[in-house]
mmCIF file of C-alpha atoms in Angstrom:
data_model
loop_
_atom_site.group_PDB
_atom_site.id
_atom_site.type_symbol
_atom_site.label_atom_id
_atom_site.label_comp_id
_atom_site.label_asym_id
_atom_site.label_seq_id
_atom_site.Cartn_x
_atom_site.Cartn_y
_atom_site.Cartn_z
ATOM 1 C CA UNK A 22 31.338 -127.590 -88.242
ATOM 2 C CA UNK A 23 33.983 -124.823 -87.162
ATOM 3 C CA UNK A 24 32.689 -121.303 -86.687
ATOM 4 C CA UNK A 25 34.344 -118.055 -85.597
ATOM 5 C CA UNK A 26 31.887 -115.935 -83.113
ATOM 6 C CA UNK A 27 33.181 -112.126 -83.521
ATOM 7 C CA UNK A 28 31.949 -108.967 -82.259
ATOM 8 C CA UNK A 29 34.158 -106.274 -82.576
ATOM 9 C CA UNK A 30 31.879 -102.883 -81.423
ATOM 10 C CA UNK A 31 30.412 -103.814 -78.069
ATOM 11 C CA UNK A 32 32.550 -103.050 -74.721
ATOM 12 C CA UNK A 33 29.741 -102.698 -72.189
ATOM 13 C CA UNK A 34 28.099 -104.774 -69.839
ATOM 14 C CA UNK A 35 24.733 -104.812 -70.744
ATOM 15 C CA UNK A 36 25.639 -106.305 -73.888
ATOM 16 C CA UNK A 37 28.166 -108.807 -72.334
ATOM 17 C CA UNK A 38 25.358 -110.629 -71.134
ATOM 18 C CA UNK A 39 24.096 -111.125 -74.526
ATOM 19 C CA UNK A 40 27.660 -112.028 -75.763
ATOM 20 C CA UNK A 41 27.870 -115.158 -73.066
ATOM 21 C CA UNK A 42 24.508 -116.355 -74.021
ATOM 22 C CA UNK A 43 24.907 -116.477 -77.416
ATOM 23 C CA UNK A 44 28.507 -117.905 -76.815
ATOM 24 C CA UNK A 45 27.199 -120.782 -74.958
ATOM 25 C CA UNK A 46 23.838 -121.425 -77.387
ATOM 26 C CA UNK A 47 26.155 -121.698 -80.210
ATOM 27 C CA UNK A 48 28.891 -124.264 -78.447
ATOM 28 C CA UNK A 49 26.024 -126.266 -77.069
ATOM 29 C CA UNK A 50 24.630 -126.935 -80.867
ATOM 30 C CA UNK A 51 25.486 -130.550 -81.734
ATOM 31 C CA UNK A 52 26.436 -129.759 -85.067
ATOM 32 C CA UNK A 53 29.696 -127.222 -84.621
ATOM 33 C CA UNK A 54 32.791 -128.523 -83.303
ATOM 34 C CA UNK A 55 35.168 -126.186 -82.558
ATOM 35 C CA UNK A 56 34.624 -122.256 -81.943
ATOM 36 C CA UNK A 57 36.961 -119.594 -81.988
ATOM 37 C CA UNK A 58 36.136 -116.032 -80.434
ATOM 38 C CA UNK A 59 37.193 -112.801 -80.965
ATOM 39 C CA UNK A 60 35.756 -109.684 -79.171
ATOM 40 C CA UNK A 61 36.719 -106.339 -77.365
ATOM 41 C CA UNK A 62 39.528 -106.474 -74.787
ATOM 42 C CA UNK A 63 36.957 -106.042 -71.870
ATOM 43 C CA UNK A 64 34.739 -108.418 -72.781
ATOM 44 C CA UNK A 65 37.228 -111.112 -73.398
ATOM 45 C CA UNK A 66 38.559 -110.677 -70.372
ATOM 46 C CA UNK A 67 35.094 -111.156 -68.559
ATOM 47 C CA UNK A 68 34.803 -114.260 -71.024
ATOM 48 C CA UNK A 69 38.019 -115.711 -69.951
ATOM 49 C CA UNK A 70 37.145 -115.857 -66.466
ATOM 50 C CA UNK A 71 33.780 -117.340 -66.862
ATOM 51 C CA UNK A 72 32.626 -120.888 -66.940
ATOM 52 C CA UNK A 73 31.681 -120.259 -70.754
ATOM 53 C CA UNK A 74 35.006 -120.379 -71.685
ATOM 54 C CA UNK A 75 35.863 -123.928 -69.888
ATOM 55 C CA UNK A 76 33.680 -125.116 -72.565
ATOM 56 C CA UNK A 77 36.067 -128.136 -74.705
ATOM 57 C CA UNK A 78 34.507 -126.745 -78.110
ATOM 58 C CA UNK A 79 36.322 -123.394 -77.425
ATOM 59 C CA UNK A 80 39.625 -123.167 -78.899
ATOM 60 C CA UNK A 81 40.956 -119.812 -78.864
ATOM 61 C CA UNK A 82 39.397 -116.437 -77.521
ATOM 62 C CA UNK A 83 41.091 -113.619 -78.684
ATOM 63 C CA UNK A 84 40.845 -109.815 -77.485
ATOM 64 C CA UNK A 85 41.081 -106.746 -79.214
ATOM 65 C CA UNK A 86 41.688 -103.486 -78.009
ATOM 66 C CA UNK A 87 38.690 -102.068 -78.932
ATOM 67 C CA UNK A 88 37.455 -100.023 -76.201
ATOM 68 C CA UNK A 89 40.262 -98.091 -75.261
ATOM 69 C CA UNK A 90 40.544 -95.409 -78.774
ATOM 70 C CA UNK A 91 37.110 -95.319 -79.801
ATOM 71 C CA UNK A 92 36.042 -92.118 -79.209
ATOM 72 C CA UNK A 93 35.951 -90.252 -82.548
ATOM 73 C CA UNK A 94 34.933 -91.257 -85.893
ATOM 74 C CA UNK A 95 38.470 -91.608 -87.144
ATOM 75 C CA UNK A 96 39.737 -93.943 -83.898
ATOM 76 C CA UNK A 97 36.315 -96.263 -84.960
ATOM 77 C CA UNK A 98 37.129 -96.248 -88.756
ATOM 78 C CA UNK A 99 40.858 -97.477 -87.122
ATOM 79 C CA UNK A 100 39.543 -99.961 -84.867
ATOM 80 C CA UNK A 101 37.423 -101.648 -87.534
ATOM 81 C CA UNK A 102 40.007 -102.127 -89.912
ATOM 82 C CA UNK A 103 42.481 -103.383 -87.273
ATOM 83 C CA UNK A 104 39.639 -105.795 -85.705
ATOM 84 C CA UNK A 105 38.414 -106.863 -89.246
ATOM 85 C CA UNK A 106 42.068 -107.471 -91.005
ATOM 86 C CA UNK A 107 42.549 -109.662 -87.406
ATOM 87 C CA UNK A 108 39.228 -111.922 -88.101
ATOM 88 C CA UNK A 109 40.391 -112.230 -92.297
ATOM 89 C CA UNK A 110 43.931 -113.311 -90.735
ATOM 90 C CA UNK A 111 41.639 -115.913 -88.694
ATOM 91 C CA UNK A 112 39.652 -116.543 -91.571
ATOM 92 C CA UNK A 113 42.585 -118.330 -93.848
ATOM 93 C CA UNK A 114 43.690 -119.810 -90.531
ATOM 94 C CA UNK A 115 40.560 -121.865 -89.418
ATOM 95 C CA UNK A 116 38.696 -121.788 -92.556
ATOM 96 C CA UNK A 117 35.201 -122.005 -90.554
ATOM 97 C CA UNK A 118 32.273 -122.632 -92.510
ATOM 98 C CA UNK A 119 30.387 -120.302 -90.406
ATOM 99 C CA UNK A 120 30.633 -116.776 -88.967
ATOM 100 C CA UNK A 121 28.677 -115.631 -86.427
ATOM 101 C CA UNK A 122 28.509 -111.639 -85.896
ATOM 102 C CA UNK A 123 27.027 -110.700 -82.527
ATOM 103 C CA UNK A 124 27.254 -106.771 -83.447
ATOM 104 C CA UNK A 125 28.161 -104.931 -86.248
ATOM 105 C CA UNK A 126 27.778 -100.916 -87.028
ATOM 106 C CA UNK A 127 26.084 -99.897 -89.587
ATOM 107 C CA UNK A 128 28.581 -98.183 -91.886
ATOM 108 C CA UNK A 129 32.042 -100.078 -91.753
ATOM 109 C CA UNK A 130 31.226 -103.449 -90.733
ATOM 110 C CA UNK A 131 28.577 -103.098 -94.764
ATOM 111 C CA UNK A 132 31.892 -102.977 -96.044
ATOM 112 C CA UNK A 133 34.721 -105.408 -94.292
ATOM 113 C CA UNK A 134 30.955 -108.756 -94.539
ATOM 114 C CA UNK A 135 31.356 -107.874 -98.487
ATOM 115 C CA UNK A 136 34.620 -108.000 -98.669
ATOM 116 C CA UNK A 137 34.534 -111.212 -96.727
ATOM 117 C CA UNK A 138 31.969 -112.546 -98.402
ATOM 118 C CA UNK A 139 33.178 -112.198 -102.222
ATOM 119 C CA UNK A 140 36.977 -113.748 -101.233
ATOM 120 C CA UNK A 141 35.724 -116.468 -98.796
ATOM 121 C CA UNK A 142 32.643 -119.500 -99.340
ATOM 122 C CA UNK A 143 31.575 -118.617 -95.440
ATOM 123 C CA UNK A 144 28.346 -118.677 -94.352
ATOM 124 C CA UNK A 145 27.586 -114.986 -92.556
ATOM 125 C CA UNK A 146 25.193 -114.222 -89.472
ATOM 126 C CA UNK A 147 24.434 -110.659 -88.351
ATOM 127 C CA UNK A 148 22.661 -110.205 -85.036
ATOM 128 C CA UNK A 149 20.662 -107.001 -86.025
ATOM 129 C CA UNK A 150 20.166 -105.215 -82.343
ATOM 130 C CA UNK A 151 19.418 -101.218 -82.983
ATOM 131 C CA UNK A 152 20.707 -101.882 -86.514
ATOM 132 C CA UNK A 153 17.308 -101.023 -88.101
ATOM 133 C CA UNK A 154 16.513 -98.050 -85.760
ATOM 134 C CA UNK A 155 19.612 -96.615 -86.447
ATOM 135 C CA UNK A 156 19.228 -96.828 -90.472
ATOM 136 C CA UNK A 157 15.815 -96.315 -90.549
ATOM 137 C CA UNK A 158 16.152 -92.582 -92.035
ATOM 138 C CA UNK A 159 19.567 -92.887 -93.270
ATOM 139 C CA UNK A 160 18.878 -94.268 -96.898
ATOM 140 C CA UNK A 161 22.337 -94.769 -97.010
ATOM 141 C CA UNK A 162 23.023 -97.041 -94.923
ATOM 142 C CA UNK A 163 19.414 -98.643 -95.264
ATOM 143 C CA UNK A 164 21.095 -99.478 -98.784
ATOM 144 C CA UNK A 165 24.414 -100.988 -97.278
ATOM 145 C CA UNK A 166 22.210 -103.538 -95.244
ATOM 146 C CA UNK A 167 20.244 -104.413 -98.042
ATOM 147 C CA UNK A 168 23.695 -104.636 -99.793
ATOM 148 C CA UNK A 169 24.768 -107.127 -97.403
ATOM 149 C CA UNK A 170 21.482 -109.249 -97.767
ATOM 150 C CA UNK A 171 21.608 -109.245 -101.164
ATOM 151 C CA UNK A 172 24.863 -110.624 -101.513
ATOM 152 C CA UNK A 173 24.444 -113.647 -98.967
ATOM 153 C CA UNK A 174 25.072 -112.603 -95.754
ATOM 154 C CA UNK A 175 21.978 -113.443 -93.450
ATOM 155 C CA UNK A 176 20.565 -110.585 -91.158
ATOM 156 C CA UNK A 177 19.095 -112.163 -87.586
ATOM 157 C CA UNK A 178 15.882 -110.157 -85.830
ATOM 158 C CA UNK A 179 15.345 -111.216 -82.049
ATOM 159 C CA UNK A 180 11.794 -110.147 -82.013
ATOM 160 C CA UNK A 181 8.544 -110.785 -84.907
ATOM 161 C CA UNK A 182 8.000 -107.039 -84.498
ATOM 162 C CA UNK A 183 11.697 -106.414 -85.188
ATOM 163 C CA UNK A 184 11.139 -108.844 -88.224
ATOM 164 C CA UNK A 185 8.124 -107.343 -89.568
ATOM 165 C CA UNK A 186 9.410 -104.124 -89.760
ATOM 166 C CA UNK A 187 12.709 -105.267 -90.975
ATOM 167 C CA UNK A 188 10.905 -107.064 -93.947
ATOM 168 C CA UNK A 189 9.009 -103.462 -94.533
ATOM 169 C CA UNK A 190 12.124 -101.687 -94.314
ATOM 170 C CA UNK A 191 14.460 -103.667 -96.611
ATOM 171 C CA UNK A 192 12.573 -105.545 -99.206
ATOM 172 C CA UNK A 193 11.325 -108.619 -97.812
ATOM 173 C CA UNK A 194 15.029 -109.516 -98.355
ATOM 174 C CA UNK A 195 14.831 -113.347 -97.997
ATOM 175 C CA UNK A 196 18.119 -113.716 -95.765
ATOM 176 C CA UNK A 197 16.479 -111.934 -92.801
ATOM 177 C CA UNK A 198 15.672 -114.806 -90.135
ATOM 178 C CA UNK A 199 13.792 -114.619 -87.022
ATOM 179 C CA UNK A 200 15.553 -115.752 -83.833
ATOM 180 C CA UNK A 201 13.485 -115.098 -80.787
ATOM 181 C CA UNK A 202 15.994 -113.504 -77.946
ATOM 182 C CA UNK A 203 17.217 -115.662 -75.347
ATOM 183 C CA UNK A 204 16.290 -115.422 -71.637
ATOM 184 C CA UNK A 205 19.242 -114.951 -69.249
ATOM 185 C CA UNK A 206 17.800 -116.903 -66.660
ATOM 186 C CA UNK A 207 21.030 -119.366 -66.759
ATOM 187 C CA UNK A 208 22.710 -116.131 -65.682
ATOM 188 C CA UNK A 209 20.333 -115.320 -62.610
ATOM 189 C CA UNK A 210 21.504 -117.270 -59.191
ATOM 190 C CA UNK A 211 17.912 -116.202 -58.265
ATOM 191 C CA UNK A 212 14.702 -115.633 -58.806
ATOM 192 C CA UNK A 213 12.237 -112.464 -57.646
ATOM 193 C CA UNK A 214 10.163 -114.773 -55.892
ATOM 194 C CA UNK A 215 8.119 -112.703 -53.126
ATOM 195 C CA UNK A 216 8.450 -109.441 -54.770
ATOM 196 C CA UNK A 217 5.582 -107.763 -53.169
ATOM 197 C CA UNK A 218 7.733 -107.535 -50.058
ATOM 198 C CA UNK A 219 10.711 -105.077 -52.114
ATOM 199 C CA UNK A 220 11.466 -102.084 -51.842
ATOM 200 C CA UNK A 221 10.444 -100.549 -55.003
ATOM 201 C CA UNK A 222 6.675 -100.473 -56.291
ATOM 202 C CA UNK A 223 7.807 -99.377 -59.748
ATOM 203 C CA UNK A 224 11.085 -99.828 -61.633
ATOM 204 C CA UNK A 225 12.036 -97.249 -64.654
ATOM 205 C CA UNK A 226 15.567 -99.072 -66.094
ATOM 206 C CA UNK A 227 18.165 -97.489 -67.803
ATOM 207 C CA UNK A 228 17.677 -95.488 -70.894
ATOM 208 C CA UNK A 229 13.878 -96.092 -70.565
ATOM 209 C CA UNK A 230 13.820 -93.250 -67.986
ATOM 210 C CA UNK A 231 14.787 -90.849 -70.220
ATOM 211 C CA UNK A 232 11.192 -90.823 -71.323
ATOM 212 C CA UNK A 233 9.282 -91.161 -68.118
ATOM 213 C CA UNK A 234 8.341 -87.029 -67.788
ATOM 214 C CA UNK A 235 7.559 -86.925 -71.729
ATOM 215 C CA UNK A 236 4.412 -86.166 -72.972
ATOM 216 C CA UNK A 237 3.226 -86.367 -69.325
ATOM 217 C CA UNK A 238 3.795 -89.841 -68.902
ATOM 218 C CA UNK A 239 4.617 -89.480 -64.900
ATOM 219 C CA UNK A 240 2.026 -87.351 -64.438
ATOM 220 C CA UNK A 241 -0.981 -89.717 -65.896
ATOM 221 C CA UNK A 242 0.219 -92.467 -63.688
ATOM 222 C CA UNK A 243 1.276 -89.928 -60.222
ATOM 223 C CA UNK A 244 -2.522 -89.301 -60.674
ATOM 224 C CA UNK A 245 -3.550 -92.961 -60.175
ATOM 225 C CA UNK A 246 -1.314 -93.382 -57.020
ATOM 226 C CA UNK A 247 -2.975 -89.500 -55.849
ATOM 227 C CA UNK A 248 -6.128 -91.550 -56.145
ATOM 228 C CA UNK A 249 -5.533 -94.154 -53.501
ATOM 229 C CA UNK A 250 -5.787 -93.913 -49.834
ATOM 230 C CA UNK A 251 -2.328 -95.719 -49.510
ATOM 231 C CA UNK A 252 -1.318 -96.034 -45.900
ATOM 232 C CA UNK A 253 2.356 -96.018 -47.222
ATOM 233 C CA UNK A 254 4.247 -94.573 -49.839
ATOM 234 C CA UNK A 255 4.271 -95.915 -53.826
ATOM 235 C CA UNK A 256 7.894 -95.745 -54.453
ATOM 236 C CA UNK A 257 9.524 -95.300 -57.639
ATOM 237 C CA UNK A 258 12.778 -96.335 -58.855
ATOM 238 C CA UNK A 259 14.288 -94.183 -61.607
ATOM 239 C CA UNK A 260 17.743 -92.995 -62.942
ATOM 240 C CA UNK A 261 19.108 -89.984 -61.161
ATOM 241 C CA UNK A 262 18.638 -86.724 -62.667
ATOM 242 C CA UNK A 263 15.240 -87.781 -64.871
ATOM 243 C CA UNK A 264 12.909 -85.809 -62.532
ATOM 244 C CA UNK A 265 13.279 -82.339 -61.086
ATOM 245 C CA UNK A 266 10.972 -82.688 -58.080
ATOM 246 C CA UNK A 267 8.866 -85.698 -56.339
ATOM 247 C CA UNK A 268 5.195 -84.510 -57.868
ATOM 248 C CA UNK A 269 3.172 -86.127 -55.183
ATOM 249 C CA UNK A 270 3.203 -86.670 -50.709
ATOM 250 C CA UNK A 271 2.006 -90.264 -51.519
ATOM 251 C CA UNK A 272 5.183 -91.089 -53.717
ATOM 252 C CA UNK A 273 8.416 -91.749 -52.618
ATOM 253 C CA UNK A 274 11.419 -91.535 -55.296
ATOM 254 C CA UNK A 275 14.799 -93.207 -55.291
ATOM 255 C CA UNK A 276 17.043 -92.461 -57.680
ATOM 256 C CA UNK A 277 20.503 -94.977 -58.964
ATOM 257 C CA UNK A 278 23.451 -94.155 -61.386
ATOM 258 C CA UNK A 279 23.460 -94.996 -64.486
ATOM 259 C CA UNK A 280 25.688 -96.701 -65.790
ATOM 260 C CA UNK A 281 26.069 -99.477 -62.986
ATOM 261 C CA UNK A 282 27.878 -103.116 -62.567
ATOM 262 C CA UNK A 283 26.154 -106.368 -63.100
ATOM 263 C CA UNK A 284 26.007 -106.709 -59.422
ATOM 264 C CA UNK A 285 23.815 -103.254 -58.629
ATOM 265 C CA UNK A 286 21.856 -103.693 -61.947
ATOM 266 C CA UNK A 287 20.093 -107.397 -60.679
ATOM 267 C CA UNK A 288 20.186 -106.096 -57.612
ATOM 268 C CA UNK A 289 17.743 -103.382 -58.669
ATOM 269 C CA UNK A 290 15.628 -105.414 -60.736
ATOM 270 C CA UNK A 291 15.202 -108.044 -57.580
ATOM 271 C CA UNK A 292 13.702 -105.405 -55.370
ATOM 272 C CA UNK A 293 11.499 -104.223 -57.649
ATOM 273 C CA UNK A 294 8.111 -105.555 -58.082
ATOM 274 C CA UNK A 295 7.149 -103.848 -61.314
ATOM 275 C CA UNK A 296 9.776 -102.864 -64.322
ATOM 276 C CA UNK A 297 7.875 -99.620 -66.342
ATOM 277 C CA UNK A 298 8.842 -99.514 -70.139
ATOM 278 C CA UNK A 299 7.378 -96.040 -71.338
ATOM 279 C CA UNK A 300 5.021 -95.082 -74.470
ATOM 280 C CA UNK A 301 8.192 -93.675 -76.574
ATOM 281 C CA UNK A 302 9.777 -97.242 -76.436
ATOM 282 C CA UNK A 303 7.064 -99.008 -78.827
ATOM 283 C CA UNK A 304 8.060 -97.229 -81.554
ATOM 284 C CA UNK A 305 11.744 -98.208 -81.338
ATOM 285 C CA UNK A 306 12.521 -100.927 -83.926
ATOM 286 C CA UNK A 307 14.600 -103.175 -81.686
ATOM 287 C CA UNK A 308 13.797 -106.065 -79.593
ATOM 288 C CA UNK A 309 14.368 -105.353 -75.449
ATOM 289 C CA UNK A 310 17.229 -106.143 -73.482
ATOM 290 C CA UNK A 311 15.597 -104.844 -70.086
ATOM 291 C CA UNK A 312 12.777 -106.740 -71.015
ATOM 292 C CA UNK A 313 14.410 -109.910 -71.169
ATOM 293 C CA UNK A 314 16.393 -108.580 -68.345
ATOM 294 C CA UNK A 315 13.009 -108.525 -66.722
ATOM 295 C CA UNK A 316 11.467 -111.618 -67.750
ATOM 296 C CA UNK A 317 14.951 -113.377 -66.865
ATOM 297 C CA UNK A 318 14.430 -111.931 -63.072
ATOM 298 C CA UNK A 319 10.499 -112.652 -62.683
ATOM 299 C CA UNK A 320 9.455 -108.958 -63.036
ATOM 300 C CA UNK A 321 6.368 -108.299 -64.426
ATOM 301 C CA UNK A 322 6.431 -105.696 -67.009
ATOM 302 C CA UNK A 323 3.981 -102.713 -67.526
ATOM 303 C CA UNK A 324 4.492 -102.180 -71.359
ATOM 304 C CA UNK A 325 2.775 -100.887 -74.460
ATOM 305 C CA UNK A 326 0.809 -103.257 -76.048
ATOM 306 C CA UNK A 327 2.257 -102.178 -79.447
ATOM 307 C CA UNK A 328 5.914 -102.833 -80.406
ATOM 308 C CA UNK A 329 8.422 -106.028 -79.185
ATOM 309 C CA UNK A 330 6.841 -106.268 -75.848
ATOM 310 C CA UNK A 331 3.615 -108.048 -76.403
ATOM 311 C CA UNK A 332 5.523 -110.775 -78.010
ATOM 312 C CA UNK A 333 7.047 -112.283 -74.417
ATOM 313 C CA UNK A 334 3.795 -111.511 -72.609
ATOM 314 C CA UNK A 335 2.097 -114.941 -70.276
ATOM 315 C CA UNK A 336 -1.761 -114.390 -70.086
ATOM 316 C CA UNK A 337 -2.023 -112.427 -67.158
ATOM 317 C CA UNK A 338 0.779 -110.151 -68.168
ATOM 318 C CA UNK A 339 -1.408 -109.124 -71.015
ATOM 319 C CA UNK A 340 -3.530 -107.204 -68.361
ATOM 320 C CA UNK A 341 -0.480 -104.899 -67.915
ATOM 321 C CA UNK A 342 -0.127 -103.860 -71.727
ATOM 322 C CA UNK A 343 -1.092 -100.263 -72.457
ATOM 323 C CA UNK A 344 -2.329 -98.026 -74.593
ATOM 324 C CA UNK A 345 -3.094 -94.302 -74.480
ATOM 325 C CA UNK A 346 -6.898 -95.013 -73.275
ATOM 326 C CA UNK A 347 -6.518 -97.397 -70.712
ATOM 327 C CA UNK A 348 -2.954 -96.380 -69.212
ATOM 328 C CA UNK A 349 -4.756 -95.284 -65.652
ATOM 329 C CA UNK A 350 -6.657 -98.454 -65.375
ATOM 330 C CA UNK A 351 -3.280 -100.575 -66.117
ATOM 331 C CA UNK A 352 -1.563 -99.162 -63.208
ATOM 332 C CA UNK A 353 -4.839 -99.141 -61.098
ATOM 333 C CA UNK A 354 -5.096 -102.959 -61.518
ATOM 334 C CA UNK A 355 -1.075 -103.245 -60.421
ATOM 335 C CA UNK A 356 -1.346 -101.184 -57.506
ATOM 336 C CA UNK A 357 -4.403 -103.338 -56.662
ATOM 337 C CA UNK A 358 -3.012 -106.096 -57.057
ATOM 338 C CA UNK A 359 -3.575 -108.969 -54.161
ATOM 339 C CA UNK A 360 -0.524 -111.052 -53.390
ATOM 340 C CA UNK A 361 -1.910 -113.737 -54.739
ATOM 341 C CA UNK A 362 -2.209 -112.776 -57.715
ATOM 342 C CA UNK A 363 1.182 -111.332 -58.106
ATOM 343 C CA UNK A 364 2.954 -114.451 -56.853
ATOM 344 C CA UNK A 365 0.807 -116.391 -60.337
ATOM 345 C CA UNK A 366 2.241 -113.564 -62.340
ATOM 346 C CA UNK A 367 5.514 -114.560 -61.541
ATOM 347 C CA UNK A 368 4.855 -118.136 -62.042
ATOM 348 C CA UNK A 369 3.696 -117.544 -65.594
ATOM 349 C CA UNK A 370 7.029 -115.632 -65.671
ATOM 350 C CA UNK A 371 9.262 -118.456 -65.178
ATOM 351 C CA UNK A 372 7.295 -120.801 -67.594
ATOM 352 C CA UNK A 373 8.160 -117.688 -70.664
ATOM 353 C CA UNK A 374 11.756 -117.661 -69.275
ATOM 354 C CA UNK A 375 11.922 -121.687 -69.936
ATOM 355 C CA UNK A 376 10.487 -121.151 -73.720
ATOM 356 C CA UNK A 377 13.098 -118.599 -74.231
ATOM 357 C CA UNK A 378 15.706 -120.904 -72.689
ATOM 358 C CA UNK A 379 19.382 -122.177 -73.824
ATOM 359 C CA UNK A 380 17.943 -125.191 -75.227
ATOM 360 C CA UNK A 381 15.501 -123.986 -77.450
ATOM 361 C CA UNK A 382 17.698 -121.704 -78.400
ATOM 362 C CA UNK A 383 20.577 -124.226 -79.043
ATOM 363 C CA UNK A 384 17.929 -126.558 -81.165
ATOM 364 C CA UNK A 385 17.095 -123.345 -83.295
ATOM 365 C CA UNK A 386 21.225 -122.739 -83.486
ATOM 366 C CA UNK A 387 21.616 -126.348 -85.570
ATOM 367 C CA UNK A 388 18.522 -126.044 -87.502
#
């Protein structure tokens, strides 16, 4: 089978990891034969240069350049129809059988997958990533993506919760299908193994510090570590500029920049021993990259019990799920945590990672 694998809207990296992994689930499948891939200029460049691409089932990777004039809503409208009239022209070219979306926006890309759709017999998949958070009070463009469904095209959710709420949202459309996100543990040269020894008690990644200081949430859990007669500081990792002032003498805070390379992001997962996701996440109807970023390293994860993060969760890491009752006796039982019992937290770790691994995934890619 011959499939095109296109994503024309993402240009970070944060989502380049994604791109790879997906890249190398879908060339691994025994049932497609040749793949040709077209994506922004920067990450096609990163592709180029990475063993993904020595892959024999790759024929062509193509760049477009994507990231350099999108900064209005006019310059995106542009981009889309250049970057969609260059996967039609590859289209009538290859004639795939299968197209394989890794992002799409909600209001142009509607348009170009019906387009494609009504002229070509191609079989469409949309990876839906903050797709249904970001239509979810737009009725609008709730009714393009059920558009889309409607008319074929198949809409992929990387969590159940994502899926539930997807089915609640449009329909129960019967082209949504549930494709549990990959680990990026192929990715990782190592593992957090002996975390209790890093630097950082308590992680806060990315745009999940943005919420740490609402509705109190730093203040509930400061209280906990004010509680403890620690003979050294609890130190806290967090983006710079999310807290004014340090709130306690037993709590030390270091601060990063935000955005940062691949190298300083695993870095700062690896010498953490706990990743924080905060309340405001569950409600967010998207499955988590940091989590998976997390579960990838062997970071346990303090997380709401409700939303995508219970789905990933061993045994053990169930005792770090929280809810607005029991938040202070979550972070109790990780601060008191023996070593022991960290180190067969991270053990359970690695056995999620392997579930979420490239060869399930791959056997789920040719079903």
């Amino acid at each position: 089978m011959k499939v095109i694998i296109f994503d024309p809207v993402s240009t970070g990296k944060s989502h380049y990891t994604f791109n790879n992994t997906m890249i190398k689930i879908i060339t691994e499948a025994n049932n497609i034969s040749s793949v040709r891939i077209i994506l922004s200029q920067s990450h096609f460049l990163k592709l180029h240069s990475s063993e993904t691409s020595e892959s024999t089932k790759i024929k062509n990777i193509h760049g477009i350049n994507y990231s350099k004039i999108n900064k209005t809503r006019f310059h995106f409208l542009v981009c889309s129809v250049i970057a969609y009239l260059h996967l039609i022209r590859k289209i009538i070219k290859y004639n795939p059988k299968s197209l394989f979306i890794l992002a799409a926006d909600n209001l142009y890309s509607p348009f170009f997958l019906l387009i494609i759709k009504f002229i070509f017999n191609i079989n469409i998949y949309v990876f839906l990533h903050n797709n249904l958070e970001n239509v979810k009070n737009s009725n609008f463009k709730k009714k393009l993506l059920i558009k889309i469904l409607n008319n074929g095209v198949k809409g992929i959710c990387l969590s159940k919760f994502v899926m539930r709420n997807a089915n609640q949202l449009l329909n129960n459309n019967s082209n949504l299908l549930y494709f549990p996100h990959p680990s990026y543990s192929h990715l990782f040269k190592e593992r957090a193994s002996e975390s209790y020894k890093c630097e950082n008690d308590f992680l806060l990644l990315g745009r999940h510090s943005v919420f740490f200081t609402e509705s109190n949430f730093h203040k509930k859990i400061f209280s906990v570590c004010d509680d403890l007669n620690s003979q050294k500081s609890i130190v806290f990792s967090i983006r710079k500029n999310c807290l004014q002032k340090k709130q306690s003498k037993n709590i030390e805070i270091t601060e990063y920049d935000f955005p940062m390379n691949d190298e300083e992001y695993c870095k700062l997962l690896f010498k953490s021993k706990f990743l924080i996701i905060p309340p405001q996440s569950a409600s967010r109807i998207t499955a988590s990259g940091v989590h998976i970023d997390a579960i990838s390293a062997g970071i346990p994860v303090i997380a709401p019990e409700l939303g995508t993060f219970a789905e990933n969760v061993s045994v053990l890491g169930k005792s770090l799920l929280y809810n607005e009752e029991n938040l202070k006796e979550v972070f109790k039982r990780a601060l008191l945590m023996t070593n022991n019992d960290y180190e067969n937290l991270c053990k359970e770790l690695v056995k999620t990672s392997e579930l979420l691994s490239l060869n399930r995934s791959t056997s789920l890619i040719e079903k």
